[in-house]
Short mmCIF file of C-alpha atoms in Angstrom, two decimals:
data_model
loop_
_atom_site.label_atom_id
_atom_site.label_comp_id
_atom_site.label_asym_id
_atom_site.label_seq_id
_atom_site.Cartn_x
_atom_site.Cartn_y
_atom_site.Cartn_z
CA MET A 355 -15.99 -125.12 18.18
CA ILE A 356 -18.59 -122.66 19.52
CA ALA A 357 -22.42 -122.95 19.51
CA LEU A 358 -24.57 -119.83 19.20
CA GLU A 359 -28.30 -119.70 19.75
CA GLY A 360 -30.63 -117.69 17.47
CA ARG A 361 -34.27 -117.61 16.47
CA VAL A 362 -35.57 -119.67 13.54
CA ILE A 363 -36.93 -117.59 10.60
CA LYS A 364 -36.81 -120.38 8.06
CA GLU A 365 -36.49 -123.88 9.45
CA GLY A 366 -33.79 -126.14 7.99
CA ARG A 367 -30.18 -127.47 8.02
CA ALA A 368 -27.33 -125.87 6.15
CA GLU A 369 -23.60 -126.09 6.10
CA GLY A 370 -20.91 -124.11 4.36
CA ALA A 371 -18.07 -121.52 4.65
CA ALA A 372 -19.11 -118.29 6.29
CA LEU A 373 -19.12 -115.16 4.09
CA VAL A 374 -19.36 -112.25 6.62
CA SER A 375 -20.42 -108.65 5.69
CA SER A 376 -20.21 -105.77 8.26
CA GLU A 377 -22.69 -103.92 6.12
CA PRO A 378 -26.42 -104.56 5.41
CA ILE A 379 -27.33 -106.37 2.19
CA GLY A 380 -30.03 -105.44 -0.29
CA PHE A 381 -30.47 -108.08 -2.98
CA TYR A 382 -32.44 -106.11 -5.60
CA GLY A 383 -30.01 -104.36 -7.90
CA ASN A 384 -27.04 -105.16 -5.68
CA VAL A 385 -26.58 -108.85 -6.30
CA ASP A 386 -26.46 -110.33 -9.79
CA PRO A 387 -29.48 -112.67 -9.88
CA ASP A 388 -27.82 -115.03 -12.42
CA THR A 389 -24.31 -115.38 -10.88
CA GLY A 390 -24.72 -114.56 -7.16
CA ILE A 391 -21.93 -112.02 -7.33
CA VAL A 392 -22.31 -108.85 -5.24
CA THR A 393 -22.23 -105.80 -7.58
CA GLU A 394 -22.90 -102.94 -5.20
CA LYS A 395 -20.17 -100.34 -5.52
CA GLY A 396 -18.11 -99.91 -2.34
CA HIS A 397 -19.85 -102.79 -0.48
CA PRO A 398 -17.47 -105.01 1.66
CA LEU A 399 -18.59 -108.01 -0.41
CA GLU A 400 -18.28 -106.35 -3.79
CA GLY A 401 -17.08 -108.86 -6.45
CA LYS A 402 -17.62 -111.85 -4.21
CA SER A 403 -19.98 -114.76 -4.82
CA ILE A 404 -22.54 -115.58 -2.20
CA ALA A 405 -23.47 -118.95 -3.93
CA GLY A 406 -23.31 -121.90 -1.48
CA ARG A 407 -21.98 -119.80 1.40
CA ILE A 408 -23.45 -119.24 4.85
CA LEU A 409 -24.15 -115.53 4.46
CA VAL A 410 -23.68 -113.54 7.69
CA PHE A 411 -24.73 -109.86 7.87
CA PRO A 412 -26.35 -107.31 10.24
CA THR A 413 -29.71 -106.81 8.44
CA GLY A 414 -31.39 -106.26 5.11
CA LYS A 415 -32.07 -103.13 3.09
CA GLY A 416 -33.47 -101.71 -0.08
CA SER A 417 -36.44 -102.66 -2.35
CA THR A 418 -39.04 -105.28 -1.50
CA VAL A 419 -38.33 -106.80 -4.94
CA GLY A 420 -35.19 -108.26 -3.22
CA SER A 421 -37.30 -111.20 -1.97
CA TYR A 422 -37.91 -112.21 -5.63
CA THR A 423 -34.21 -111.75 -6.43
CA MET A 424 -33.41 -114.33 -3.70
CA TYR A 425 -35.90 -116.68 -5.12
CA ARG A 426 -34.29 -116.37 -8.58
CA LEU A 427 -30.81 -117.06 -7.14
CA LYS A 428 -32.14 -120.23 -5.57
CA LYS A 429 -33.70 -121.37 -8.90
CA LYS A 430 -30.28 -120.70 -10.63
CA GLY A 431 -28.32 -122.56 -7.90
CA LYS A 432 -26.53 -119.37 -6.90
CA ALA A 433 -28.29 -118.72 -3.53
CA PRO A 434 -26.52 -118.85 -0.18
CA ALA A 435 -26.80 -122.16 1.55
CA GLY A 436 -27.93 -120.47 4.70
CA ILE A 437 -28.45 -117.01 6.22
CA ILE A 438 -27.54 -115.65 9.62
CA VAL A 439 -28.39 -112.07 10.64
CA ARG A 440 -28.38 -109.97 13.75
CA GLU A 441 -31.84 -108.40 13.05
CA SER A 442 -34.49 -109.61 10.60
CA GLU A 443 -36.55 -107.28 8.39
CA PRO A 444 -39.33 -108.43 6.05
CA ILE A 445 -37.46 -108.44 2.70
CA ILE A 446 -34.73 -111.03 3.61
CA ALA A 447 -37.11 -113.03 5.85
CA VAL A 448 -39.77 -113.29 3.15
CA GLY A 449 -37.04 -114.03 0.56
CA ALA A 450 -35.66 -116.88 2.70
CA ILE A 451 -39.11 -118.41 3.25
CA ILE A 452 -40.16 -118.30 -0.40
CA SER A 453 -36.85 -119.63 -1.55
CA GLY A 454 -36.48 -122.29 1.12
CA ILE A 455 -33.08 -120.95 2.45
CA PRO A 456 -32.61 -121.85 6.19
CA MET A 457 -32.35 -118.56 8.16
CA VAL A 458 -31.63 -117.71 11.78
CA ASP A 459 -31.73 -114.21 13.33
CA GLN A 460 -30.77 -112.63 16.71
CA VAL A 461 -27.33 -114.10 16.53
CA ASP A 462 -24.15 -112.40 17.80
CA ILE A 463 -22.53 -112.28 14.39
CA SER A 464 -19.25 -110.89 15.72
CA LYS A 465 -18.53 -114.45 16.90
CA VAL A 466 -18.61 -115.76 13.32
CA PRO A 467 -15.23 -115.24 11.52
CA ASP A 468 -15.16 -114.95 7.76
CA GLY A 469 -14.33 -118.26 6.05
CA ALA A 470 -15.08 -120.49 9.11
CA ARG A 471 -17.00 -123.60 8.63
CA VAL A 472 -20.57 -123.05 9.93
CA MET A 473 -23.57 -125.30 10.46
CA ILE A 474 -27.15 -124.20 10.87
CA GLU A 475 -29.57 -126.57 12.59
CA GLY A 476 -32.86 -124.90 13.27
CA GLY A 477 -32.04 -122.17 15.76
CA ARG A 478 -28.54 -123.42 16.50
CA VAL A 479 -25.38 -122.10 14.80
CA ILE A 480 -22.27 -124.15 15.17
CA VAL A 481 -19.01 -122.46 14.18
CA GLU A 482 -16.00 -124.76 13.81
CA ASP A 483 -12.46 -123.53 14.65
CA MET B 1169 -47.58 -115.98 20.00
CA MET B 1170 -51.14 -117.34 19.94
CA LEU B 1171 -52.41 -119.12 16.83
CA THR B 1172 -55.95 -120.40 16.53
CA ARG B 1173 -56.48 -124.02 15.60
CA GLU B 1174 -57.26 -123.08 12.00
CA GLU B 1175 -54.13 -120.87 11.73
CA GLN B 1176 -51.96 -123.71 13.21
CA ALA B 1177 -53.48 -126.15 10.61
CA MET B 1178 -52.54 -123.75 7.78
CA LEU B 1179 -49.02 -123.64 9.15
CA ASP B 1180 -48.78 -127.35 9.47
CA GLY B 1181 -49.57 -127.85 5.81
CA GLU B 1182 -53.15 -129.26 6.25
CA HIS B 1183 -54.50 -126.81 3.65
CA GLY B 1184 -51.74 -127.63 1.12
CA PRO B 1185 -48.28 -126.30 0.32
CA GLY B 1186 -49.46 -122.91 -1.11
CA VAL B 1187 -51.37 -121.99 2.05
CA GLN B 1188 -48.52 -123.30 4.21
CA LYS B 1189 -45.97 -121.09 2.52
CA ALA B 1190 -48.34 -118.09 2.99
CA MET B 1191 -48.82 -118.80 6.65
CA GLU B 1192 -45.03 -119.24 7.18
CA ILE B 1193 -44.59 -115.69 5.78
CA ILE B 1194 -47.33 -114.27 8.10
CA VAL B 1195 -45.93 -116.09 11.18
CA ALA B 1196 -42.37 -114.90 10.39
CA LEU B 1197 -43.45 -111.35 10.16
CA ALA B 1198 -45.45 -111.72 13.37
CA ARG B 1199 -42.30 -112.99 15.08
CA ILE B 1200 -40.05 -110.27 13.69
CA TYR B 1201 -42.45 -107.58 14.93
CA ARG B 1202 -43.36 -109.41 18.17
CA ALA B 1203 -47.06 -109.47 17.36
CA GLU B 1204 -49.06 -111.47 19.97
CA ARG B 1205 -51.68 -112.67 17.52
CA LEU B 1206 -52.94 -112.57 13.95
CA VAL B 1207 -56.10 -110.63 12.91
CA PRO B 1208 -58.53 -111.48 10.06
CA VAL B 1209 -58.22 -109.06 7.13
CA ALA B 1210 -61.25 -107.62 5.18
CA SER B 1211 -59.35 -107.04 1.99
CA VAL B 1212 -55.95 -107.02 0.26
CA GLN B 1213 -54.23 -104.88 -2.29
CA VAL B 1214 -51.20 -106.54 -3.97
CA ALA B 1215 -48.19 -104.60 -5.36
CA GLY B 1216 -45.34 -105.87 -7.48
CA VAL B 1217 -47.23 -106.30 -10.72
CA SER B 1218 -45.13 -104.64 -13.48
CA TYR B 1219 -42.88 -107.05 -15.35
CA LYS B 1220 -40.32 -104.23 -15.35
CA ASN B 1221 -39.87 -104.75 -11.54
CA LEU B 1222 -40.71 -108.49 -11.19
CA GLY B 1223 -38.63 -109.90 -13.95
CA ASP B 1224 -38.68 -113.59 -14.85
CA ALA B 1225 -37.88 -114.62 -11.31
CA GLY B 1226 -41.16 -112.97 -10.14
CA ILE B 1227 -43.21 -114.78 -12.90
CA GLN B 1228 -41.71 -118.03 -11.94
CA PHE B 1229 -42.45 -117.47 -8.28
CA LEU B 1230 -46.05 -116.44 -8.86
CA GLU B 1231 -46.76 -119.34 -11.20
CA GLU B 1232 -45.32 -121.85 -8.79
CA TRP B 1233 -47.34 -120.46 -5.84
CA ALA B 1234 -50.55 -120.57 -7.96
CA GLU B 1235 -49.65 -124.15 -8.89
CA GLN B 1236 -49.30 -125.07 -5.16
CA GLY B 1237 -52.91 -124.07 -4.68
CA ALA B 1238 -52.58 -120.51 -3.37
CA ARG B 1239 -56.06 -119.00 -3.71
CA VAL B 1240 -57.36 -115.76 -2.08
CA LYS B 1241 -59.87 -115.90 0.70
CA VAL B 1242 -60.79 -112.25 0.77
CA PRO B 1243 -61.44 -109.48 -1.90
CA THR B 1244 -58.07 -108.87 -3.40
CA THR B 1245 -57.06 -106.33 -6.07
CA LEU B 1246 -53.89 -105.54 -8.05
CA ASN B 1247 -51.64 -102.59 -8.40
CA PRO B 1248 -50.80 -101.02 -11.78
CA ALA B 1249 -49.07 -103.04 -14.45
CA GLY B 1250 -46.26 -102.02 -16.71
CA MET B 1251 -48.64 -101.13 -19.60
CA ASP B 1252 -52.34 -100.57 -20.64
CA LEU B 1253 -53.50 -104.22 -20.82
CA ASP B 1254 -55.80 -103.40 -23.80
CA ASP B 1255 -54.19 -100.54 -25.73
CA TRP B 1256 -50.50 -101.40 -25.19
CA LYS B 1257 -49.69 -101.84 -28.89
CA GLU B 1258 -51.09 -98.48 -29.93
CA ILE B 1259 -49.06 -96.70 -27.15
CA GLY B 1260 -45.84 -98.48 -28.39
CA PHE B 1261 -45.00 -101.22 -25.87
CA SER B 1262 -43.11 -104.20 -27.42
CA GLU B 1263 -44.65 -107.60 -28.06
CA GLU B 1264 -42.07 -109.20 -25.80
CA PHE B 1265 -42.88 -106.98 -22.83
CA ALA B 1266 -46.60 -107.36 -23.33
CA GLY B 1267 -46.32 -111.16 -23.54
CA LYS B 1268 -44.45 -111.30 -20.18
CA GLN B 1269 -46.74 -108.70 -18.54
CA LEU B 1270 -49.84 -110.69 -19.53
CA LYS B 1271 -48.23 -113.87 -18.07
CA VAL B 1272 -47.89 -112.04 -14.71
CA ILE B 1273 -51.53 -111.03 -14.80
CA ARG B 1274 -52.68 -114.58 -15.62
CA ALA B 1275 -50.77 -116.02 -12.61
CA PHE B 1276 -52.46 -113.48 -10.26
CA GLN B 1277 -55.84 -114.25 -11.77
CA ARG B 1278 -55.25 -117.97 -11.16
CA MET B 1279 -55.00 -117.15 -7.51
CA GLY B 1280 -58.36 -115.37 -7.67
CA ILE B 1281 -57.02 -111.90 -7.62
CA MET B 1282 -59.04 -109.29 -9.50
CA PRO B 1283 -56.94 -107.64 -12.34
CA THR B 1284 -57.94 -104.15 -11.39
CA CYS B 1285 -54.41 -102.82 -12.07
CA THR B 1286 -54.82 -99.61 -10.21
CA CYS B 1287 -53.17 -97.77 -7.28
CA THR B 1288 -56.62 -96.50 -6.30
CA PRO B 1289 -58.45 -99.72 -5.45
CA TYR B 1290 -60.87 -97.55 -3.39
CA LEU B 1291 -62.08 -96.06 -6.68
CA ALA B 1292 -62.43 -99.43 -8.28
CA GLY B 1293 -64.65 -101.45 -5.87
CA ASN B 1294 -62.15 -102.48 -3.14
CA VAL B 1295 -63.47 -100.26 -0.32
CA PRO B 1296 -62.77 -101.12 3.32
CA LYS B 1297 -64.84 -99.75 6.16
CA TYR B 1298 -63.71 -97.57 9.02
CA GLY B 1299 -61.78 -99.73 11.55
CA ASP B 1300 -61.39 -102.71 9.26
CA HIS B 1301 -58.06 -104.60 9.44
CA ILE B 1302 -56.71 -104.88 5.87
CA ALA B 1303 -53.33 -105.85 4.33
CA TRP B 1304 -52.53 -103.44 1.53
CA ALA B 1305 -49.40 -102.88 -0.43
CA GLU B 1306 -48.92 -99.67 -2.53
CA SER B 1307 -47.84 -96.93 -0.36
CA SER B 1308 -50.37 -94.31 -1.57
CA ALA B 1309 -53.30 -96.73 -1.12
CA VAL B 1310 -52.01 -97.64 2.28
CA SER B 1311 -52.03 -93.94 3.20
CA TYR B 1312 -55.59 -93.41 1.79
CA ALA B 1313 -56.97 -96.41 3.56
CA ASN B 1314 -55.44 -95.59 6.93
CA SER B 1315 -55.95 -91.82 6.84
CA VAL B 1316 -58.96 -90.96 4.73
CA ILE B 1317 -61.10 -94.15 5.32
CA GLY B 1318 -59.78 -95.03 8.81
CA ALA B 1319 -59.15 -98.68 8.04
CA ARG B 1320 -55.96 -100.22 9.46
CA THR B 1321 -52.92 -101.52 7.52
CA ASN B 1322 -49.19 -101.57 7.54
CA ARG B 1323 -47.18 -100.96 4.45
CA GLU B 1324 -47.12 -104.55 2.97
CA GLY B 1325 -44.80 -105.84 0.31
CA GLY B 1326 -45.77 -107.94 -2.70
CA PRO B 1327 -45.38 -111.44 -1.19
CA SER B 1328 -46.66 -110.49 2.29
CA ALA B 1329 -49.80 -109.01 0.82
CA ILE B 1330 -50.45 -112.21 -1.20
CA ALA B 1331 -49.76 -114.26 1.95
CA SER B 1332 -52.48 -112.28 3.80
CA ALA B 1333 -54.92 -112.78 0.88
CA VAL B 1334 -54.29 -116.57 0.88
CA THR B 1335 -54.53 -117.01 4.67
CA GLY B 1336 -57.07 -114.22 5.36
CA ARG B 1337 -54.88 -113.00 8.14
CA THR B 1338 -52.12 -110.50 8.98
CA ALA B 1339 -49.97 -110.03 12.17
CA ALA B 1340 -51.34 -107.59 14.65
CA PHE B 1341 -48.54 -104.93 15.04
CA GLY B 1342 -47.86 -101.41 13.85
CA TYR B 1343 -50.94 -99.51 12.56
CA HIS B 1344 -53.26 -102.34 13.47
CA LEU B 1345 -52.94 -101.22 17.12
CA ASP B 1346 -54.51 -98.05 18.58
CA GLU B 1347 -51.37 -96.79 20.30
CA ASN B 1348 -49.38 -96.51 17.07
CA ARG B 1349 -52.00 -94.31 15.39
CA ILE B 1350 -51.43 -91.32 17.61
CA SER B 1351 -49.29 -88.44 16.21
CA GLU B 1352 -46.39 -86.76 17.90
CA HIS B 1353 -45.75 -84.33 15.05
CA GLU B 1354 -48.04 -81.35 14.22
CA VAL B 1355 -47.56 -79.86 10.81
CA ARG B 1356 -49.08 -76.30 10.98
CA VAL B 1357 -50.09 -75.31 7.45
CA THR B 1358 -50.09 -71.55 6.79
CA ALA B 1359 -49.46 -71.72 2.98
CA ALA B 1360 -52.49 -71.47 0.69
CA LEU B 1361 -53.49 -74.80 -0.76
CA ASP B 1362 -55.30 -74.24 -4.03
CA ASP B 1363 -54.29 -76.62 -6.80
CA TYR B 1364 -53.89 -80.31 -6.53
CA SER B 1365 -50.08 -79.79 -6.83
CA ASP B 1366 -50.10 -77.72 -3.57
CA TYR B 1367 -51.30 -80.81 -1.65
CA GLY B 1368 -48.48 -82.68 -3.41
CA ALA B 1369 -45.96 -80.13 -2.33
CA LEU B 1370 -47.15 -80.32 1.20
CA GLY B 1371 -46.98 -84.17 1.20
CA TYR B 1372 -43.54 -84.10 -0.41
CA TRP B 1373 -42.11 -81.62 2.11
CA THR B 1374 -43.65 -83.47 5.07
CA GLY B 1375 -42.46 -86.98 3.95
CA LYS B 1376 -38.82 -85.72 3.59
CA ARG B 1377 -38.90 -84.34 7.15
CA LEU B 1378 -40.97 -86.83 9.08
CA LYS B 1379 -39.80 -90.01 7.36
CA ASN B 1380 -42.12 -92.76 8.78
CA MET B 1381 -43.80 -90.79 11.57
CA VAL B 1382 -47.52 -89.96 11.71
CA PRO B 1383 -48.08 -86.25 10.80
CA TYR B 1384 -51.06 -84.31 12.21
CA PHE B 1385 -51.94 -81.44 9.88
CA THR B 1386 -53.62 -78.35 11.32
CA GLY B 1387 -54.66 -75.18 9.52
CA ILE B 1388 -56.32 -77.05 6.56
CA ARG B 1389 -59.95 -75.84 6.38
CA THR B 1390 -61.21 -77.97 3.54
CA ALA B 1391 -59.84 -80.76 1.45
CA THR B 1392 -61.50 -83.09 -1.20
CA ALA B 1393 -60.84 -86.73 -1.25
CA ASP B 1394 -58.72 -86.18 -4.38
CA GLN B 1395 -56.59 -83.62 -2.66
CA LEU B 1396 -56.09 -85.89 0.33
CA LYS B 1397 -55.14 -88.69 -2.04
CA GLN B 1398 -52.46 -86.45 -3.51
CA LEU B 1399 -51.30 -85.38 -0.05
CA GLY B 1400 -50.86 -88.85 1.25
CA ALA B 1401 -49.27 -90.30 -1.88
CA SER B 1402 -46.57 -87.69 -1.95
CA ALA B 1403 -45.75 -88.09 1.75
CA ALA B 1404 -45.57 -91.84 1.26
CA ALA B 1405 -43.13 -91.43 -1.65
CA SER B 1406 -40.61 -88.92 -0.30
CA GLY B 1407 -40.82 -90.47 3.15
CA ALA B 1408 -42.49 -93.73 4.27
CA ILE B 1409 -45.60 -92.15 5.79
CA ALA B 1410 -48.37 -94.70 6.06
CA LEU B 1411 -50.90 -92.74 8.15
CA TYR B 1412 -51.63 -88.97 8.76
CA HIS B 1413 -54.50 -87.01 10.25
CA VAL B 1414 -56.00 -83.73 9.20
CA HIS B 1415 -57.58 -81.86 12.11
CA GLY B 1416 -61.36 -81.91 11.81
CA ILE B 1417 -61.27 -83.63 8.43
CA THR B 1418 -59.99 -87.15 8.48
CA PRO B 1419 -62.24 -89.58 10.43
CA GLU B 1420 -60.04 -90.45 13.45
CA ALA B 1421 -59.12 -86.80 13.91
CA ARG B 1422 -62.87 -85.94 13.99
CA ALA B 1423 -63.78 -88.53 16.57
CA LYS B 1424 -61.11 -87.70 19.14
CA SER B 1425 -57.74 -86.05 19.62
CA MET B 1426 -55.09 -87.98 17.74
CA LEU B 1427 -52.27 -85.52 18.64
CA ALA B 1428 -50.13 -86.46 21.72
CA GLU B 1429 -49.91 -83.72 24.28
CA ASP B 1430 -46.17 -83.96 24.14
CA HIS B 1431 -45.48 -83.20 20.36
CA GLU B 1432 -43.18 -81.18 18.20
CA THR B 1433 -44.55 -78.65 15.59
CA LEU B 1434 -43.35 -77.89 12.12
CA GLU B 1435 -44.68 -75.10 9.95
CA PHE B 1436 -45.40 -75.28 6.18
CA GLY B 1437 -45.63 -71.77 4.87
CA GLU B 1438 -45.30 -70.16 1.44
CA GLU B 1439 -41.50 -70.48 1.53
CA GLU B 1440 -41.73 -74.19 2.22
CA LYS B 1441 -44.24 -74.63 -0.50
CA LYS B 1442 -41.95 -72.98 -3.00
CA SER B 1443 -39.01 -75.14 -1.99
CA VAL B 1444 -40.71 -78.12 -3.57
CA ARG B 1445 -39.81 -77.78 -7.24
CA GLY B 1446 -38.37 -79.66 -10.19
CA GLU B 1447 -36.25 -78.32 -13.00
CA LEU B 1448 -36.62 -74.67 -13.89
CA SER B 1449 -36.80 -74.59 -17.65
CA GLY B 1450 -36.37 -76.67 -20.75
CA GLU B 1451 -38.16 -78.74 -23.48
CA VAL B 1452 -40.94 -80.99 -22.28
CA ASP B 1453 -41.57 -84.42 -24.08
CA LEU B 1454 -44.39 -85.70 -21.95
CA VAL B 1455 -46.86 -84.20 -19.51
CA VAL B 1456 -48.41 -86.87 -17.23
CA PHE B 1457 -51.30 -86.60 -14.82
CA GLY B 1458 -52.83 -89.28 -12.61
CA CYS B 1459 -50.50 -90.21 -9.85
CA PRO B 1460 -52.22 -91.75 -7.93
CA HIS B 1461 -54.60 -92.83 -10.73
CA ALA B 1462 -56.97 -89.99 -11.73
CA SER B 1463 -60.54 -89.90 -10.51
CA LEU B 1464 -63.34 -89.05 -12.87
CA GLU B 1465 -63.44 -85.51 -11.39
CA GLU B 1466 -59.75 -84.94 -12.14
CA LEU B 1467 -60.36 -86.19 -15.64
CA LYS B 1468 -63.17 -83.83 -16.11
CA LYS B 1469 -60.99 -80.89 -14.93
CA ILE B 1470 -58.11 -81.82 -17.25
CA ALA B 1471 -60.50 -82.32 -20.23
CA SER B 1472 -62.03 -78.94 -19.71
CA MET B 1473 -58.50 -77.36 -19.62
CA VAL B 1474 -57.27 -79.04 -22.88
CA SER B 1475 -60.60 -78.65 -24.68
CA GLY B 1476 -60.07 -76.92 -28.04
CA ARG B 1477 -56.34 -76.64 -27.64
CA LYS B 1478 -53.68 -78.37 -29.71
CA LEU B 1479 -50.93 -80.03 -27.69
CA LYS B 1480 -47.28 -80.05 -28.88
CA ALA B 1481 -45.88 -82.45 -26.14
CA GLU B 1482 -47.51 -85.80 -25.47
CA LEU B 1483 -50.02 -85.74 -22.62
CA TRP B 1484 -51.15 -88.82 -20.69
CA VAL B 1485 -53.64 -89.19 -18.03
CA THR B 1486 -53.08 -92.47 -16.12
CA THR B 1487 -56.10 -93.98 -14.53
CA SER B 1488 -57.90 -97.24 -13.77
CA LYS B 1489 -59.88 -99.15 -16.37
CA PRO B 1490 -63.38 -98.37 -14.85
CA VAL B 1491 -62.59 -94.65 -14.75
CA LYS B 1492 -61.34 -94.72 -18.30
CA ALA B 1493 -64.55 -96.45 -19.37
CA LEU B 1494 -66.66 -93.81 -17.65
CA ALA B 1495 -64.50 -91.02 -19.08
CA GLU B 1496 -65.23 -92.49 -22.51
CA ARG B 1497 -68.96 -92.59 -21.89
CA ALA B 1498 -68.85 -88.96 -20.55
CA GLY B 1499 -67.11 -87.77 -23.73
CA LEU B 1500 -63.95 -86.77 -21.78
CA LYS B 1501 -61.77 -89.25 -23.63
CA LYS B 1502 -62.83 -87.78 -26.93
CA THR B 1503 -62.07 -84.20 -25.72
CA ILE B 1504 -58.58 -85.22 -24.50
CA GLU B 1505 -57.82 -87.18 -27.60
CA GLU B 1506 -58.88 -84.36 -30.00
CA ALA B 1507 -56.39 -82.14 -28.32
CA GLY B 1508 -53.67 -84.77 -28.89
CA GLY B 1509 -53.52 -86.35 -25.42
CA ARG B 1510 -54.51 -89.87 -24.33
CA ILE B 1511 -55.89 -91.73 -21.33
CA VAL B 1512 -53.76 -94.70 -20.28
CA ALA B 1513 -55.39 -97.31 -18.11
CA ASP B 1514 -53.77 -99.93 -15.86
CA ALA B 1515 -50.33 -98.37 -15.88
CA CYS B 1516 -48.37 -95.29 -14.83
CA ALA B 1517 -45.14 -93.56 -15.70
CA VAL B 1518 -43.39 -95.03 -12.62
CA VAL B 1519 -43.93 -98.69 -13.38
CA ALA B 1520 -44.16 -98.65 -17.15
CA PRO B 1521 -40.92 -98.74 -19.22
CA VAL B 1522 -41.38 -95.13 -20.31
CA LYS B 1523 -37.77 -94.63 -21.22
CA SER B 1524 -38.10 -97.29 -23.91
CA LEU B 1525 -40.78 -95.04 -25.46
CA GLY B 1526 -38.11 -92.27 -25.84
CA PHE B 1527 -39.28 -89.80 -23.23
CA LYS B 1528 -36.63 -87.97 -21.33
CA SER B 1529 -38.27 -84.81 -19.78
CA ILE B 1530 -41.61 -84.94 -18.11
CA ALA B 1531 -43.87 -82.32 -16.50
CA VAL B 1532 -46.14 -83.34 -13.57
CA ASN B 1533 -48.56 -81.90 -11.00
CA SER B 1534 -47.99 -84.81 -8.50
CA GLY B 1535 -45.43 -84.85 -5.73
CA LYS B 1536 -45.17 -88.63 -6.05
CA TYR B 1537 -44.37 -88.46 -9.69
CA LEU B 1538 -41.83 -85.75 -8.97
CA TRP B 1539 -40.12 -87.96 -6.39
CA TYR B 1540 -39.99 -91.30 -8.37
CA LEU B 1541 -39.39 -89.93 -11.90
CA THR B 1542 -36.42 -87.74 -10.58
CA SER B 1543 -34.98 -90.82 -8.95
CA GLN B 1544 -35.31 -92.75 -12.24
CA GLY B 1545 -33.17 -90.15 -13.99
CA TYR B 1546 -35.72 -88.09 -15.93
CA LYS B 1547 -35.70 -84.42 -16.19
CA VAL B 1548 -38.80 -83.54 -14.15
CA PHE B 1549 -40.87 -80.29 -13.99
CA PHE B 1550 -43.34 -79.77 -11.22
CA GLY B 1551 -46.18 -77.27 -11.11
CA ASP B 1552 -49.92 -76.71 -10.98
CA THR B 1553 -52.32 -78.41 -13.34
CA GLU B 1554 -52.80 -75.34 -15.65
CA LYS B 1555 -49.09 -74.82 -15.92
CA CYS B 1556 -48.61 -78.46 -16.95
CA VAL B 1557 -51.35 -78.07 -19.59
CA GLN B 1558 -49.59 -74.97 -20.83
CA ALA B 1559 -46.34 -76.93 -21.11
CA ALA B 1560 -48.12 -79.48 -23.19
CA VAL B 1561 -49.29 -76.83 -25.52
CA THR B 1562 -45.95 -75.06 -26.05
CA GLY B 1563 -43.66 -78.05 -25.49
CA ARG B 1564 -41.60 -75.92 -22.99
CA TRP B 1565 -41.38 -75.18 -19.32
CA GLU B 1566 -40.36 -71.81 -17.85
CA GLU B 1567 -40.52 -71.05 -14.15
#
């Protein structure tokens, strides 16, 4: 088990299997808002569902409407359980806050293997072996 | 970061869940950008209004936030919607789209936001003063407020602008601070700037090169407010420019030197001006003026150009409701309609579902329209105002 420290963007507790992307994520137009499946062509997560996962990625990108897409995913029960990023930008941060998705930034995401069991507790990230 | 007692109370939920959510957004942005404090804002402009972009998720979010008691504390106005809120049926928008769009507007009104539906709030009563801190979304209005008025704003998104309106605060970073308003990039203009479209070409070219920097234009002897509106809008569209200075013309560049001693220089000459172009020839379905929304003076000029002519292509002038009302009183609406054109209020060709009306090729005199309509897959022609009117008359474009 390893414990990582980050900075709280949206306070909360979350637990789930990590889904790790090496590339930035833009929600608007790239994630299906009704199914949670990544649709962006050539993206490392293309075809995968983010629903219920601890989504781990470097940073956000794309249109500011992405915040509303995250909100819609939450309402449909297809949002990630938690979000861990290296660097926050306003679209993902605002999306996490308005959707109530626990979020931590400034985390060394190279320490989180894809598929590992991860817990977010405030600014603490616990990765199980 | 320092919060005042009142700001902390908002964050702790003492003013209700709607205000708390708004303050959480402001504080998160302050943290991300390492702001030391929040500043009170004098006014807000909210973007993200068209149902085409918001979708049902957006409506649900806005209704819920209004339900939680989110109410604006400062004068707050709205960006264009996806249709003319009054004449949508006549123009051809569907009942379904109209129903959803009006639902969006009602949710904003419930929060106390004025349904101005224009990208030129400064022509519709939301006029900040020099030096005011404001929180504006809509990139062209951000550019105008920062550059032409000398107010201070970052490029806000939809939810963050609403959060500022509800808390009356924004985080003090970016263009709110003196040091970030200095330019390190001179753009020396040697090309002749005559038509409105020339200012669009200059903005378009500059935005592509300088991305999100602060350009300092030299060599421009005179410029009207309308021309500066076009310059800034185009630079904000092709790049992400939120602030520019024009030597001796814009207010901060009059008061003191805003160009760093250590700066690089680009030149915009006739060749560079010519490099900004759309398609070269073809049929034209629609000619659209008013990006940003046309002022009364622009409408007057367009009306005089189409007066007595018969238009083959559709011609729209997009503008705000108050300007449309004044254009009607001044007889300009009648002149434009007699030629076969129309004045569309509240909306524009970027945020309205224009494709659903069957338009494929569009002629414009705005660099911002050129940028967005090209990216949306239309065939776009770009030229001066007279050339666009000519295209409306013949239904064709030839370079």
